[in-house]
Short mmCIF file of C-alpha atoms and ligand atoms in Angstrom, two decimals:
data_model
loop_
_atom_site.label_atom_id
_atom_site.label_comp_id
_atom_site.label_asym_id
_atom_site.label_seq_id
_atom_site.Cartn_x
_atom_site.Cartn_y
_atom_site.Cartn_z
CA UNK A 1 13.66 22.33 24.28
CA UNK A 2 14.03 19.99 21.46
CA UNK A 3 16.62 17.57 20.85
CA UNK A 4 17.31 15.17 18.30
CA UNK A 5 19.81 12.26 16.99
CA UNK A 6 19.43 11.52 13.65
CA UNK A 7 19.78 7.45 13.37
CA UNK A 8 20.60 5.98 9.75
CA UNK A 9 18.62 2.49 9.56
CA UNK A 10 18.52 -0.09 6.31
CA UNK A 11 20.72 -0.37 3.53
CA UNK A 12 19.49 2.65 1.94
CA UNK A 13 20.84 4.50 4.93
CA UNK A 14 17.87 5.98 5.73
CA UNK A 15 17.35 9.08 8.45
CA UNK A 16 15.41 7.83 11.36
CA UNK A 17 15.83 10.75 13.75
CA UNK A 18 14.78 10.11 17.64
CA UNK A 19 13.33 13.54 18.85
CA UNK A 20 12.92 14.28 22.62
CA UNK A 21 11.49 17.37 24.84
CA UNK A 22 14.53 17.82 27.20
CA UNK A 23 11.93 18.77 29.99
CA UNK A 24 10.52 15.94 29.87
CA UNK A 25 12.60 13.28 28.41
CA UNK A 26 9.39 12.72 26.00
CA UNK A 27 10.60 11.24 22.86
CA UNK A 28 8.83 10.60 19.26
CA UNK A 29 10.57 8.76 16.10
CA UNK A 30 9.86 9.72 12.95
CA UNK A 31 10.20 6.69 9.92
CA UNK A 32 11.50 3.79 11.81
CA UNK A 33 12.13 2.23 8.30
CA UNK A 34 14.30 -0.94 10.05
CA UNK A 35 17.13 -1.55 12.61
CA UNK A 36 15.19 -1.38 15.11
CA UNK A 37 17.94 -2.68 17.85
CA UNK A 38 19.62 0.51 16.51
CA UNK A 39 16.39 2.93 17.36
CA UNK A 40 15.87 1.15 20.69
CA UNK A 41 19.88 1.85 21.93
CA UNK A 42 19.14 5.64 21.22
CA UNK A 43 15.86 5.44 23.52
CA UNK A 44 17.85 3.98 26.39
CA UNK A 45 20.91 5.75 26.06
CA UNK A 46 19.42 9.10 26.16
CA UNK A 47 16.86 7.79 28.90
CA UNK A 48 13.86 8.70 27.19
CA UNK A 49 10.74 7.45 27.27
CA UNK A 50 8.92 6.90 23.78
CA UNK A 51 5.29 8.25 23.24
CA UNK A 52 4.79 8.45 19.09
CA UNK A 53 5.92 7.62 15.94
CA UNK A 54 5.57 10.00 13.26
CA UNK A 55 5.28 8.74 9.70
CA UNK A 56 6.88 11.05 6.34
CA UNK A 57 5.20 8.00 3.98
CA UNK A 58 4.63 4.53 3.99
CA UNK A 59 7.73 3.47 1.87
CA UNK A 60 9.54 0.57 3.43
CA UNK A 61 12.13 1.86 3.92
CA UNK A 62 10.77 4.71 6.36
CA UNK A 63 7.98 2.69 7.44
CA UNK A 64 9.33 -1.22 7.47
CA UNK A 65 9.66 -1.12 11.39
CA UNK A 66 6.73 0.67 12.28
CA UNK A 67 4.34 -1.68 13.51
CA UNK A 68 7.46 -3.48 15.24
CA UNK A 69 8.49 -0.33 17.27
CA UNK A 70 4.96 0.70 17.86
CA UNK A 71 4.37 -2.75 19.08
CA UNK A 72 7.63 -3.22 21.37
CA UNK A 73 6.75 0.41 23.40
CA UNK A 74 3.22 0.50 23.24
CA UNK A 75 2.66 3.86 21.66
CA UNK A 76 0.20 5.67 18.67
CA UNK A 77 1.36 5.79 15.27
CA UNK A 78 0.34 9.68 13.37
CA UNK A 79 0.94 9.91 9.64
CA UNK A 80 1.31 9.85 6.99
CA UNK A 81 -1.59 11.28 5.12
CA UNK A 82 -4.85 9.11 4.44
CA UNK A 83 -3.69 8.69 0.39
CA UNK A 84 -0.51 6.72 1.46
CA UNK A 85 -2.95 4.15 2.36
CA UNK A 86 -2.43 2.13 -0.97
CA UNK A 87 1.28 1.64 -0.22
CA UNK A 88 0.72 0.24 3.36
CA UNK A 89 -1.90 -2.02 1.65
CA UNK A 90 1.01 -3.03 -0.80
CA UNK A 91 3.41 -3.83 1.81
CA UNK A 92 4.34 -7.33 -0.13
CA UNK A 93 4.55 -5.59 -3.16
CA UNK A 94 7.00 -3.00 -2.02
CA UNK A 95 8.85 -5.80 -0.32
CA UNK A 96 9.53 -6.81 -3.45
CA UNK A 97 10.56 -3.69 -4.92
CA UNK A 98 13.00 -2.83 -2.48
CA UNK A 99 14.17 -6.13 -2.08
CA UNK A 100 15.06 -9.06 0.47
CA UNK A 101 17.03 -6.92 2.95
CA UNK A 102 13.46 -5.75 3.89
CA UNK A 103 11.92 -9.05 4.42
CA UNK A 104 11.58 -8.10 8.15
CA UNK A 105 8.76 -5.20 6.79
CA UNK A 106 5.13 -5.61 8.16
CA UNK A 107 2.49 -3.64 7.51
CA UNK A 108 0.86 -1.15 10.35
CA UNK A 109 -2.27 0.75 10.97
CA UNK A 110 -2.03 4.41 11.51
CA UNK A 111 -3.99 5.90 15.13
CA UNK A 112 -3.95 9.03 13.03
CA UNK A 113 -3.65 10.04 9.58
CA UNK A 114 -2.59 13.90 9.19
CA UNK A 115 -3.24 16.41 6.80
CA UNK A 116 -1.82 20.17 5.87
CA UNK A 117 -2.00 22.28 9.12
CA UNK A 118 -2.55 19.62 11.54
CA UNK A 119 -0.21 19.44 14.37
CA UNK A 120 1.99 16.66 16.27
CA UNK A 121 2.64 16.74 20.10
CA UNK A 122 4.97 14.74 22.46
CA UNK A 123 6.52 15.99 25.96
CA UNK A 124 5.92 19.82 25.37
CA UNK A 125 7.32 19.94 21.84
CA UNK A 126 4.61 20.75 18.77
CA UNK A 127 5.70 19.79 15.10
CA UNK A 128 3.49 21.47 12.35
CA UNK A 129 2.31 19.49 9.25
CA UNK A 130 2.85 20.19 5.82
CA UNK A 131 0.89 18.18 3.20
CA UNK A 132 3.55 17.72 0.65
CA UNK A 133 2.50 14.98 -2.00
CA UNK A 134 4.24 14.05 -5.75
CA UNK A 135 7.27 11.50 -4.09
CA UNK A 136 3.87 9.75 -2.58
CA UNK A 137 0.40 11.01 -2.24
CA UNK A 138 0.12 10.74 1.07
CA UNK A 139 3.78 12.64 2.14
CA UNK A 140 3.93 14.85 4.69
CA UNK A 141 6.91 16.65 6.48
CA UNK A 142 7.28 18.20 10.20
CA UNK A 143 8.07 21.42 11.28
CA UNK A 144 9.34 22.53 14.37
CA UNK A 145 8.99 26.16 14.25
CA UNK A 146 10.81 27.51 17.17
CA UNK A 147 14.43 25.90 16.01
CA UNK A 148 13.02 26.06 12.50
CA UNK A 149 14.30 22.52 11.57
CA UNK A 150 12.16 20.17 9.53
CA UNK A 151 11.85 16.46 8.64
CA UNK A 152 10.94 16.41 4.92
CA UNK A 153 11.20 12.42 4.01
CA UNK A 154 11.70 12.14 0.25
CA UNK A 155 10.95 15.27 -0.61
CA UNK A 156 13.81 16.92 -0.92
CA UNK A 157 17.60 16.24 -0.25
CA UNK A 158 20.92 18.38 -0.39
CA UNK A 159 21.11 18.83 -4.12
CA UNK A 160 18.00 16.79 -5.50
CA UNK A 161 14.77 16.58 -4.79
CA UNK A 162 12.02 12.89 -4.27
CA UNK A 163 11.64 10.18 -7.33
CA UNK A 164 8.36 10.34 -8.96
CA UNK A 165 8.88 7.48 -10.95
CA UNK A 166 6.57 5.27 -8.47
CA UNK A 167 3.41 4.36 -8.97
CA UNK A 168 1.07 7.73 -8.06
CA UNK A 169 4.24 9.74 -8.34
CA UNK A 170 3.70 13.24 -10.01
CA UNK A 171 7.07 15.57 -10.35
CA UNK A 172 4.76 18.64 -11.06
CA UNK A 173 3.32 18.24 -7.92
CA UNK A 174 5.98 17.53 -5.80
CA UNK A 175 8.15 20.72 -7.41
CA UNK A 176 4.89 22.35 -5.76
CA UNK A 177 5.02 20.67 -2.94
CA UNK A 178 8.67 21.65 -1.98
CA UNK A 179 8.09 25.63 -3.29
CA UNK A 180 4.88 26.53 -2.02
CA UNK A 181 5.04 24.52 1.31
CA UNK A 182 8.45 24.39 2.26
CA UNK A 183 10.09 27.20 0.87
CA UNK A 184 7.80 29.61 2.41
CA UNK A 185 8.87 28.72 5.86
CA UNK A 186 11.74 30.28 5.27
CA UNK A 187 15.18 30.28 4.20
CA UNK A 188 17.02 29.84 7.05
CA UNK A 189 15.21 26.60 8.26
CA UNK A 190 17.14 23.29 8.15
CA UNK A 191 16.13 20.33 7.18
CA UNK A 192 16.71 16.29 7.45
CA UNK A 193 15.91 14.81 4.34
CA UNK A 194 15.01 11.18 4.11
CA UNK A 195 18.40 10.24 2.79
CA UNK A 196 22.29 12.26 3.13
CA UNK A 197 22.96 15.27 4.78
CA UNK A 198 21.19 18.00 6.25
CA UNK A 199 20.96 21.27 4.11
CA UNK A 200 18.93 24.45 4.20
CA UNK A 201 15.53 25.46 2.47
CA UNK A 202 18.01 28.33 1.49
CA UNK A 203 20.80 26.25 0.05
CA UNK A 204 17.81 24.65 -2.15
CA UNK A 205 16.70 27.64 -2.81
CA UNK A 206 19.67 28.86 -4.46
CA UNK A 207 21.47 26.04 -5.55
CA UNK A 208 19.27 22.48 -6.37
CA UNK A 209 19.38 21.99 -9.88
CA UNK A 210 15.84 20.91 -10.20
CA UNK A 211 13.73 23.13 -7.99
CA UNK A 212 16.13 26.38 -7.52
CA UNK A 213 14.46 29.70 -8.29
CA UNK A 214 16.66 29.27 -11.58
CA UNK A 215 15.56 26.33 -12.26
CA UNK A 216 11.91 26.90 -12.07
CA UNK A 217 12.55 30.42 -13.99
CA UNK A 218 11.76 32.69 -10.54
CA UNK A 219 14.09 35.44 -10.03
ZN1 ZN B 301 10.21 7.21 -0.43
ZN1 ZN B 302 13.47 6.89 1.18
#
């Protein structure tokens, strides 16, 4: 069965969630973006032992602690998707876009880049792949289909959806993105976004003034 604590790291209070297999007390991390002292207390207070880290997109602030983490436990980095490449390359550019508080970033190298319908596996737990690009390129999100919950980085949060403002950025695409990909996994799924609380592909649905069925003119 899967469990998961979601663990806000850097200033931007971003959701690093640990994720284990209670069978086998097989755990993954999906965007270590920083406090990493913070990540590794989860690990050893649940008792887990950590096999992956999953990657959303290579924004610091998901992505600052990567190599650190991956380093410290000895385990394979998967995502994001090969065309997030140019912002792991731009690591001391992006340092200075989101500032000194991320000083600590470094830049990683991905065991695995994913793409749409590629899966993810630690313990006995499988997370699905969704290509989902317009925030970044390269963004994907995971899907855990039998307790339909999903890890969606900054694609979409309770009541807004991903900038697209950034270099590559593309708010066509990412509107997309969110209805093609995510909505059609259904309503009742829930979601961690990369930032705030959880929500519902429903709730979006209905409500999120930029990418409701209202707002995009779908009845
Ligand atoms: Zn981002
Ligand atoms: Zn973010």
């Amino acid at each position: 069965m899967l469990k998961y604590e979601i663990i806000p790291v850097t200033p931007f209070a971003q959701n690093c969630t640990l994720f284990w297999c209670s069978d086998t007390k097989q755990a993954a991390v999906v965007d270590p973006g920083g406090d990493i002292e913070k990540i590794k207390a989860a690990i050893t207070k649940h008792g887990l032992t950590l096999e992956k880290i999953f990657i959303t997109h290579a924004h610091l602030d998901h992505a600052g602690a990567t190599n650190a983490l991956a380093v410290l436990y000895s385990v394979p980095i998967e995502g994001p998707h090969k065309e997030d490449l140019f912002w792991i390359n731009a690591i001391e550019e992006q340092k200075q876009m989101f500032g000194e508080a991320f000083n600590y970033a470094e830049k990683f190298t991905s065991n695995r880049f994913l793409q749409q319908n590629d899966t993810v596996k630690f313990g006995n737990i499988t997370f699905e792949v969704y290509f989902c690009p317009g925030h970044t390129p390269g963004h994907i999100v995971f899907f855990h289909r039998e307790s339909k919950l999903a890890q969606v980085g900054d694609v979409l949060f309770s009541g807004s959806i991903g900038r697209t403002d950034f270099p590559r950025g593309d708010h066509a695409t990412l509107i997309r993105s969110i209805r093609d990909n995510l909505f059609n996994l259904g309503d009742d799924v829930r979601f961690i976004p990369g930032h705030g609380p959880m929500s519902t592909f429903g709730q979006e649905r209905r409500t999120n003034p930029q990418v409701s069925d209202t707002a995009v003119g779908v009845r």
